Amino acid sequence: MRGRVQGVGYRNFAQTAAQQLGIRGYARNLANGDVEVYAVGTSAQLSDLNGLLRQGPRWAEVHDVTEQEAPVESHPGFVIL
């Protein structure tokens, strides 16, 4: 996610949304100010998560969400790194 997404509770927001949707993976801050979200779920779950991530928490300003496929990693739940 690009925009004002660090220091506004974005990773916690992503974790809560992912857990409610039954998605596994992680959210982490990147050095360039972006937040990376790695998510494993069904197409419907990932689509729902994408919509929520585009909104973000109240104080966030999400300018861009970039999606790309990645190898499936094993995660027991959704964590903040």
PDB file of N, CA and C in Angstrom:
ATOM      1  N   MET A   1       0.825  -1.147   0.000  1.00  0.00           N
ATOM      2  CA  MET A   1       0.000   0.000   0.000  1.00  0.00           C
ATOM      3  C   MET A   1       0.878   1.221   0.000  1.00  0.00           C
ATOM      4  N   ARG A   2       0.505   2.171  -0.787  1.00  0.00           N
ATOM      5  CA  ARG A   2       1.244   3.435  -0.840  1.00  0.00           C
ATOM      6  C   ARG A   2       0.341   4.542  -0.328  1.00  0.00           C
ATOM      7  N   GLY A   3       0.965   5.544   0.236  1.00  0.00           N
ATOM      8  CA  GLY A   3       0.241   6.681   0.787  1.00  0.00           C
ATOM      9  C   GLY A   3       0.660   6.881   2.231  1.00  0.00           C
ATOM     10  N   ARG A   4      -0.221   7.472   3.021  1.00  0.00           N
ATOM     11  CA  ARG A   4       0.080   7.617   4.442  1.00  0.00           C
ATOM     12  C   ARG A   4      -0.467   6.361   5.122  1.00  0.00           C
ATOM     13  N   VAL A   5       0.384   5.345   5.222  1.00  0.00           N
ATOM     14  CA  VAL A   5      -0.042   4.044   5.734  1.00  0.00           C
ATOM     15  C   VAL A   5       0.811   3.547   6.900  1.00  0.00           C
ATOM     16  N   GLN A   6       1.828   4.311   7.286  1.00  0.00           N
ATOM     17  CA  GLN A   6       2.612   3.942   8.459  1.00  0.00           C
ATOM     18  C   GLN A   6       2.317   4.941   9.571  1.00  0.00           C
ATOM     19  N   GLY A   7       2.210   4.428  10.789  1.00  0.00           N
ATOM     20  CA  GLY A   7       1.944   5.287  11.930  1.00  0.00           C
ATOM     21  C   GLY A   7       0.473   5.645  12.089  1.00  0.00           C
ATOM     22  N   VAL A   8      -0.408   4.926  11.374  1.00  0.00           N
ATOM     23  CA  VAL A   8      -1.849   5.219  11.439  1.00  0.00           C
ATOM     24  C   VAL A   8      -2.672   3.972  11.770  1.00  0.00           C
ATOM     25  N   GLY A   9      -2.007   2.898  12.206  1.00  0.00           N
ATOM     26  CA  GLY A   9      -2.715   1.668  12.558  1.00  0.00           C
ATOM     27  C   GLY A   9      -3.073   0.794  11.370  1.00  0.00           C
ATOM     28  N   TYR A  10      -2.400   1.003  10.245  1.00  0.00           N
ATOM     29  CA  TYR A  10      -2.742   0.257   9.033  1.00  0.00           C
ATOM     30  C   TYR A  10      -2.493  -1.239   9.174  1.00  0.00           C
ATOM     31  N   ARG A  11      -1.366  -1.632   9.763  1.00  0.00           N
ATOM     32  CA  ARG A  11      -1.078  -3.067   9.908  1.00  0.00           C
ATOM     33  C   ARG A  11      -2.088  -3.742  10.820  1.00  0.00           C
ATOM     34  N   ASN A  12      -2.480  -3.071  11.900  1.00  0.00           N
ATOM     35  CA  ASN A  12      -3.510  -3.629  12.782  1.00  0.00           C
ATOM     36  C   ASN A  12      -4.840  -3.745  12.045  1.00  0.00           C
ATOM     37  N   PHE A  13      -5.174  -2.743  11.257  1.00  0.00           N
ATOM     38  CA  PHE A  13      -6.387  -2.769  10.450  1.00  0.00           C
ATOM     39  C   PHE A  13      -6.357  -3.961   9.497  1.00  0.00           C
ATOM     40  N   ALA A  14      -5.224  -4.152   8.828  1.00  0.00           N
ATOM     41  CA  ALA A  14      -5.084  -5.265   7.882  1.00  0.00           C
ATOM     42  C   ALA A  14      -5.210  -6.599   8.604  1.00  0.00           C
ATOM     43  N   GLN A  15      -4.612  -6.708   9.783  1.00  0.00           N
ATOM     44  CA  GLN A  15      -4.675  -7.953  10.545  1.00  0.00           C
ATOM     45  C   GLN A  15      -6.116  -8.264  10.948  1.00  0.00           C
ATOM     46  N   THR A  16      -6.819  -7.291  11.459  1.00  0.00           N
ATOM     47  CA  THR A  16      -8.207  -7.496  11.875  1.00  0.00           C
ATOM     48  C   THR A  16      -9.074  -7.907  10.692  1.00  0.00           C
ATOM     49  N   ALA A  17      -8.921  -7.208   9.573  1.00  0.00           N
ATOM     50  CA  ALA A  17      -9.708  -7.525   8.372  1.00  0.00           C
ATOM     51  C   ALA A  17      -9.401  -8.939   7.891  1.00  0.00           C
ATOM     52  N   ALA A  18      -8.121  -9.287   7.830  1.00  0.00           N
ATOM     53  CA  ALA A  18      -7.723 -10.614   7.357  1.00  0.00           C
ATOM     54  C   ALA A  18      -8.257 -11.704   8.283  1.00  0.00           C
ATOM     55  N   GLN A  19      -8.160 -11.498   9.573  1.00  0.00           N
ATOM     56  CA  GLN A  19      -8.644 -12.498  10.518  1.00  0.00           C
ATOM     57  C   GLN A  19     -10.156 -12.685  10.395  1.00  0.00           C
ATOM     58  N   GLN A  20     -10.890 -11.614  10.215  1.00  0.00           N
ATOM     59  CA  GLN A  20     -12.345 -11.706  10.058  1.00  0.00           C
ATOM     60  C   GLN A  20     -12.722 -12.464   8.790  1.00  0.00           C
ATOM     61  N   LEU A  21     -11.877 -12.359   7.770  1.00  0.00           N
ATOM     62  CA  LEU A  21     -12.139 -13.026   6.493  1.00  0.00           C
ATOM     63  C   LEU A  21     -11.552 -14.442   6.434  1.00  0.00           C
ATOM     64  N   GLY A  22     -10.783 -14.844   7.441  1.00  0.00           N
ATOM     65  CA  GLY A  22     -10.175 -16.171   7.450  1.00  0.00           C
ATOM     66  C   GLY A  22      -8.948 -16.273   6.563  1.00  0.00           C
ATOM     67  N   ILE A  23      -8.253 -15.176   6.395  1.00  0.00           N
ATOM     68  CA  ILE A  23      -7.063 -15.117   5.542  1.00  0.00           C
ATOM     69  C   ILE A  23      -5.811 -15.271   6.396  1.00  0.00           C
ATOM     70  N   ARG A  24      -4.830 -16.001   5.865  1.00  0.00           N
ATOM     71  CA  ARG A  24      -3.538 -16.181   6.523  1.00  0.00           C
ATOM     72  C   ARG A  24      -2.506 -15.299   5.835  1.00  0.00           C
ATOM     73  N   GLY A  25      -1.458 -14.919   6.564  1.00  0.00           N
ATOM     74  CA  GLY A  25      -0.384 -14.135   5.969  1.00  0.00           C
ATOM     75  C   GLY A  25       0.214 -13.157   6.952  1.00  0.00           C
ATOM     76  N   TYR A  26       0.623 -11.979   6.442  1.00  0.00           N
ATOM     77  CA  TYR A  26       1.254 -10.982   7.304  1.00  0.00           C
ATOM     78  C   TYR A  26       1.130  -9.589   6.705  1.00  0.00           C
ATOM     79  N   ALA A  27       1.383  -8.609   7.556  1.00  0.00           N
ATOM     80  CA  ALA A  27       1.515  -7.208   7.145  1.00  0.00           C
ATOM     81  C   ALA A  27       2.801  -6.694   7.763  1.00  0.00           C
ATOM     82  N   ARG A  28       3.554  -5.925   6.994  1.00  0.00           N
ATOM     83  CA  ARG A  28       4.793  -5.358   7.537  1.00  0.00           C
ATOM     84  C   ARG A  28       5.087  -4.019   6.891  1.00  0.00           C
ATOM     85  N   ASN A  29       5.762  -3.163   7.657  1.00  0.00           N
ATOM     86  CA  ASN A  29       6.213  -1.879   7.140  1.00  0.00           C
ATOM     87  C   ASN A  29       7.439  -2.091   6.266  1.00  0.00           C
ATOM     88  N   LEU A  30       7.536  -1.318   5.215  1.00  0.00           N
ATOM     89  CA  LEU A  30       8.720  -1.323   4.364  1.00  0.00           C
ATOM     90  C   LEU A  30       9.500  -0.032   4.596  1.00  0.00           C
ATOM     91  N   ALA A  31      10.781  -0.069   4.318  1.00  0.00           N
ATOM     92  CA  ALA A  31      11.658   1.075   4.568  1.00  0.00           C
ATOM     93  C   ALA A  31      11.254   2.314   3.772  1.00  0.00           C
ATOM     94  N   ASN A  32      10.578   2.142   2.646  1.00  0.00           N
ATOM     95  CA  ASN A  32      10.206   3.284   1.809  1.00  0.00           C
ATOM     96  C   ASN A  32       8.903   3.954   2.245  1.00  0.00           C
ATOM     97  N   GLY A  33       8.299   3.483   3.365  1.00  0.00           N
ATOM     98  CA  GLY A  33       7.074   4.082   3.870  1.00  0.00           C
ATOM     99  C   GLY A  33       5.811   3.349   3.466  1.00  0.00           C
ATOM    100  N   ASP A  34       5.933   2.341   2.627  1.00  0.00           N
ATOM    101  CA  ASP A  34       4.785   1.537   2.215  1.00  0.00           C
ATOM    102  C   ASP A  34       4.522   0.440   3.234  1.00  0.00           C
ATOM    103  N   VAL A  35       3.383  -0.222   3.104  1.00  0.00           N
ATOM    104  CA  VAL A  35       3.068  -1.409   3.888  1.00  0.00           C
ATOM    105  C   VAL A  35       2.867  -2.557   2.913  1.00  0.00           C
ATOM    106  N   GLU A  36       3.494  -3.686   3.208  1.00  0.00           N
ATOM    107  CA  GLU A  36       3.332  -4.888   2.398  1.00  0.00           C
ATOM    108  C   GLU A  36       2.391  -5.835   3.128  1.00  0.00           C
ATOM    109  N   VAL A  37       1.414  -6.364   2.390  1.00  0.00           N
ATOM    110  CA  VAL A  37       0.505  -7.360   2.931  1.00  0.00           C
ATOM    111  C   VAL A  37       0.637  -8.607   2.070  1.00  0.00           C
ATOM    112  N   TYR A  38       0.946  -9.728   2.715  1.00  0.00           N
ATOM    113  CA  TYR A  38       0.996 -11.025   2.047  1.00  0.00           C
ATOM    114  C   TYR A  38      -0.216 -11.789   2.550  1.00  0.00           C
ATOM    115  N   ALA A  39      -1.078 -12.229   1.633  1.00  0.00           N
ATOM    116  CA  ALA A  39      -2.333 -12.851   2.037  1.00  0.00           C
ATOM    117  C   ALA A  39      -2.576 -14.147   1.276  1.00  0.00           C
ATOM    118  N   VAL A  40      -3.039 -15.175   1.995  1.00  0.00           N
ATOM    119  CA  VAL A  40      -3.384 -16.464   1.411  1.00  0.00           C
ATOM    120  C   VAL A  40      -4.848 -16.737   1.727  1.00  0.00           C
ATOM    121  N   GLY A  41      -5.635 -16.925   0.677  1.00  0.00           N
ATOM    122  CA  GLY A  41      -7.052 -17.208   0.852  1.00  0.00           C
ATOM    123  C   GLY A  41      -7.685 -17.505  -0.491  1.00  0.00           C
ATOM    124  N   THR A  42      -8.995 -17.644  -0.506  1.00  0.00           N
ATOM    125  CA  THR A  42      -9.706 -17.878  -1.759  1.00  0.00           C
ATOM    126  C   THR A  42      -9.775 -16.572  -2.549  1.00  0.00           C
ATOM    127  N   SER A  43     -10.153 -16.678  -3.804  1.00  0.00           N
ATOM    128  CA  SER A  43     -10.293 -15.475  -4.640  1.00  0.00           C
ATOM    129  C   SER A  43     -11.287 -14.502  -4.029  1.00  0.00           C
ATOM    130  N   ALA A  44     -12.406 -15.019  -3.518  1.00  0.00           N
ATOM    131  CA  ALA A  44     -13.425 -14.159  -2.910  1.00  0.00           C
ATOM    132  C   ALA A  44     -12.884 -13.475  -1.654  1.00  0.00           C
ATOM    133  N   GLN A  45     -12.165 -14.235  -0.813  1.00  0.00           N
ATOM    134  CA  GLN A  45     -11.589 -13.656   0.402  1.00  0.00           C
ATOM    135  C   GLN A  45     -10.591 -12.555   0.054  1.00  0.00           C
ATOM    136  N   LEU A  46      -9.732 -12.828  -0.922  1.00  0.00           N
ATOM    137  CA  LEU A  46      -8.709 -11.853  -1.301  1.00  0.00           C
ATOM    138  C   LEU A  46      -9.330 -10.607  -1.926  1.00  0.00           C
ATOM    139  N   SER A  47     -10.392 -10.777  -2.680  1.00  0.00           N
ATOM    140  CA  SER A  47     -11.088  -9.635  -3.263  1.00  0.00           C
ATOM    141  C   SER A  47     -11.698  -8.761  -2.169  1.00  0.00           C
ATOM    142  N   ASP A  48     -12.319  -9.398  -1.184  1.00  0.00           N
ATOM    143  CA  ASP A  48     -12.891  -8.647  -0.061  1.00  0.00           C
ATOM    144  C   ASP A  48     -11.808  -7.908   0.714  1.00  0.00           C
ATOM    145  N   LEU A  49     -10.682  -8.575   0.953  1.00  0.00           N
ATOM    146  CA  LEU A  49      -9.579  -7.939   1.667  1.00  0.00           C
ATOM    147  C   LEU A  49      -9.049  -6.750   0.872  1.00  0.00           C
ATOM    148  N   ASN A  50      -8.916  -6.915  -0.427  1.00  0.00           N
ATOM    149  CA  ASN A  50      -8.424  -5.831  -1.269  1.00  0.00           C
ATOM    150  C   ASN A  50      -9.292  -4.584  -1.112  1.00  0.00           C
ATOM    151  N   GLY A  51     -10.597  -4.771  -1.129  1.00  0.00           N
ATOM    152  CA  GLY A  51     -11.499  -3.637  -0.968  1.00  0.00           C
ATOM    153  C   GLY A  51     -11.309  -2.935   0.366  1.00  0.00           C
ATOM    154  N   LEU A  52     -11.127  -3.710   1.423  1.00  0.00           N
ATOM    155  CA  LEU A  52     -10.910  -3.122   2.740  1.00  0.00           C
ATOM    156  C   LEU A  52      -9.566  -2.416   2.826  1.00  0.00           C
ATOM    157  N   LEU A  53      -8.528  -3.011   2.237  1.00  0.00           N
ATOM    158  CA  LEU A  53      -7.203  -2.406   2.274  1.00  0.00           C
ATOM    159  C   LEU A  53      -7.165  -1.095   1.505  1.00  0.00           C
ATOM    160  N   ARG A  54      -7.964  -0.976   0.477  1.00  0.00           N
ATOM    161  CA  ARG A  54      -8.039   0.280  -0.284  1.00  0.00           C
ATOM    162  C   ARG A  54      -8.648   1.399   0.552  1.00  0.00           C
ATOM    163  N   GLN A  55      -9.515   1.042   1.511  1.00  0.00           N
ATOM    164  CA  GLN A  55     -10.107   2.039   2.411  1.00  0.00           C
ATOM    165  C   GLN A  55      -9.143   2.375   3.534  1.00  0.00           C
ATOM    166  N   GLY A  56      -8.627   1.338   4.186  1.00  0.00           N
ATOM    167  CA  GLY A  56      -7.711   1.531   5.304  1.00  0.00           C
ATOM    168  C   GLY A  56      -8.405   2.085   6.528  1.00  0.00           C
ATOM    169  N   PRO A  57      -7.651   2.269   7.612  1.00  0.00           N
ATOM    170  CA  PRO A  57      -8.216   2.840   8.831  1.00  0.00           C
ATOM    171  C   PRO A  57      -8.470   4.345   8.669  1.00  0.00           C
ATOM    172  N   ARG A  58      -9.127   4.904   9.637  1.00  0.00           N
ATOM    173  CA  ARG A  58      -9.574   6.301   9.579  1.00  0.00           C
ATOM    174  C   ARG A  58      -8.479   7.298   9.192  1.00  0.00           C
ATOM    175  N   TRP A  59      -7.300   7.186   9.767  1.00  0.00           N
ATOM    176  CA  TRP A  59      -6.255   8.192   9.564  1.00  0.00           C
ATOM    177  C   TRP A  59      -5.338   7.899   8.381  1.00  0.00           C
ATOM    178  N   ALA A  60      -5.549   6.794   7.715  1.00  0.00           N
ATOM    179  CA  ALA A  60      -4.713   6.446   6.563  1.00  0.00           C
ATOM    180  C   ALA A  60      -5.181   7.199   5.319  1.00  0.00           C
ATOM    181  N   GLU A  61      -4.263   7.392   4.410  1.00  0.00           N
ATOM    182  CA  GLU A  61      -4.566   7.908   3.078  1.00  0.00           C
ATOM    183  C   GLU A  61      -3.944   6.938   2.082  1.00  0.00           C
ATOM    184  N   VAL A  62      -4.735   6.006   1.597  1.00  0.00           N
ATOM    185  CA  VAL A  62      -4.245   4.987   0.678  1.00  0.00           C
ATOM    186  C   VAL A  62      -4.310   5.547  -0.740  1.00  0.00           C
ATOM    187  N   HIS A  63      -3.152   5.630  -1.383  1.00  0.00           N
ATOM    188  CA  HIS A  63      -3.071   6.158  -2.744  1.00  0.00           C
ATOM    189  C   HIS A  63      -3.028   5.057  -3.787  1.00  0.00           C
ATOM    190  N   ASP A  64      -2.502   3.895  -3.414  1.00  0.00           N
ATOM    191  CA  ASP A  64      -2.345   2.827  -4.399  1.00  0.00           C
ATOM    192  C   ASP A  64      -2.230   1.480  -3.696  1.00  0.00           C
ATOM    193  N   VAL A  65      -2.868   0.485  -4.276  1.00  0.00           N
ATOM    194  CA  VAL A  65      -2.718  -0.897  -3.835  1.00  0.00           C
ATOM    195  C   VAL A  65      -2.262  -1.689  -5.053  1.00  0.00           C
ATOM    196  N   THR A  66      -1.090  -2.279  -4.963  1.00  0.00           N
ATOM    197  CA  THR A  66      -0.553  -3.076  -6.055  1.00  0.00           C
ATOM    198  C   THR A  66      -0.670  -4.549  -5.681  1.00  0.00           C
ATOM    199  N   GLU A  67      -1.231  -5.330  -6.591  1.00  0.00           N
ATOM    200  CA  GLU A  67      -1.367  -6.769  -6.350  1.00  0.00           C
ATOM    201  C   GLU A  67      -0.408  -7.530  -7.249  1.00  0.00           C
ATOM    202  N   GLN A  68       0.124  -8.620  -6.715  1.00  0.00           N
ATOM    203  CA  GLN A  68       0.922  -9.533  -7.529  1.00  0.00           C
ATOM    204  C   GLN A  68       0.854 -10.918  -6.912  1.00  0.00           C
ATOM    205  N   GLU A  69       0.940 -11.909  -7.752  1.00  0.00           N
ATOM    206  CA  GLU A  69       0.949 -13.284  -7.254  1.00  0.00           C
ATOM    207  C   GLU A  69       2.313 -13.592  -6.666  1.00  0.00           C
ATOM    208  N   ALA A  70       2.300 -14.438  -5.651  1.00  0.00           N
ATOM    209  CA  ALA A  70       3.536 -14.836  -4.987  1.00  0.00           C
ATOM    210  C   ALA A  70       3.422 -16.310  -4.621  1.00  0.00           C
ATOM    211  N   PRO A  71       4.553 -16.973  -4.432  1.00  0.00           N
ATOM    212  CA  PRO A  71       4.503 -18.367  -3.991  1.00  0.00           C
ATOM    213  C   PRO A  71       3.751 -18.467  -2.665  1.00  0.00           C
ATOM    214  N   VAL A  72       2.997 -19.544  -2.499  1.00  0.00           N
ATOM    215  CA  VAL A  72       2.239 -19.741  -1.267  1.00  0.00           C
ATOM    216  C   VAL A  72       3.189 -20.141  -0.148  1.00  0.00           C
ATOM    217  N   GLU A  73       3.131 -19.392   0.941  1.00  0.00           N
ATOM    218  CA  GLU A  73       3.918 -19.677   2.138  1.00  0.00           C
ATOM    219  C   GLU A  73       2.978 -20.193   3.217  1.00  0.00           C
ATOM    220  N   SER A  74       3.503 -20.963   4.121  1.00  0.00           N
ATOM    221  CA  SER A  74       2.703 -21.508   5.212  1.00  0.00           C
ATOM    222  C   SER A  74       2.693 -20.533   6.380  1.00  0.00           C
ATOM    223  N   HIS A  75       1.512 -20.055   6.741  1.00  0.00           N
ATOM    224  CA  HIS A  75       1.337 -19.168   7.901  1.00  0.00           C
ATOM    225  C   HIS A  75       0.150 -19.699   8.691  1.00  0.00           C
ATOM    226  N   PRO A  76       0.293 -19.844   9.999  1.00  0.00           N
ATOM    227  CA  PRO A  76      -0.798 -20.384  10.809  1.00  0.00           C
ATOM    228  C   PRO A  76      -1.964 -19.416  10.962  1.00  0.00           C
ATOM    229  N   GLY A  77      -1.741 -18.145  10.780  1.00  0.00           N
ATOM    230  CA  GLY A  77      -2.769 -17.123  10.929  1.00  0.00           C
ATOM    231  C   GLY A  77      -2.320 -15.870  10.197  1.00  0.00           C
ATOM    232  N   PHE A  78      -2.742 -14.715  10.659  1.00  0.00           N
ATOM    233  CA  PHE A  78      -2.307 -13.462  10.060  1.00  0.00           C
ATOM    234  C   PHE A  78      -1.577 -12.663  11.131  1.00  0.00           C
ATOM    235  N   VAL A  79      -0.323 -12.332  10.875  1.00  0.00           N
ATOM    236  CA  VAL A  79       0.511 -11.673  11.883  1.00  0.00           C
ATOM    237  C   VAL A  79       1.049 -10.353  11.375  1.00  0.00           C
ATOM    238  N   ILE A  80       1.485  -9.540  12.321  1.00  0.00           N
ATOM    239  CA  ILE A  80       2.170  -8.290  12.002  1.00  0.00           C
ATOM    240  C   ILE A  80       3.652  -8.527  12.208  1.00  0.00           C
ATOM    241  N   LEU A  81       4.431  -8.230  11.201  1.00  0.00           N
ATOM    242  CA  LEU A  81       5.891  -8.395  11.287  1.00  0.00           C
ATOM    243  C   LEU A  81       6.549  -7.047  11.514  1.00  0.00           C
TER     244      LEU A  81
END
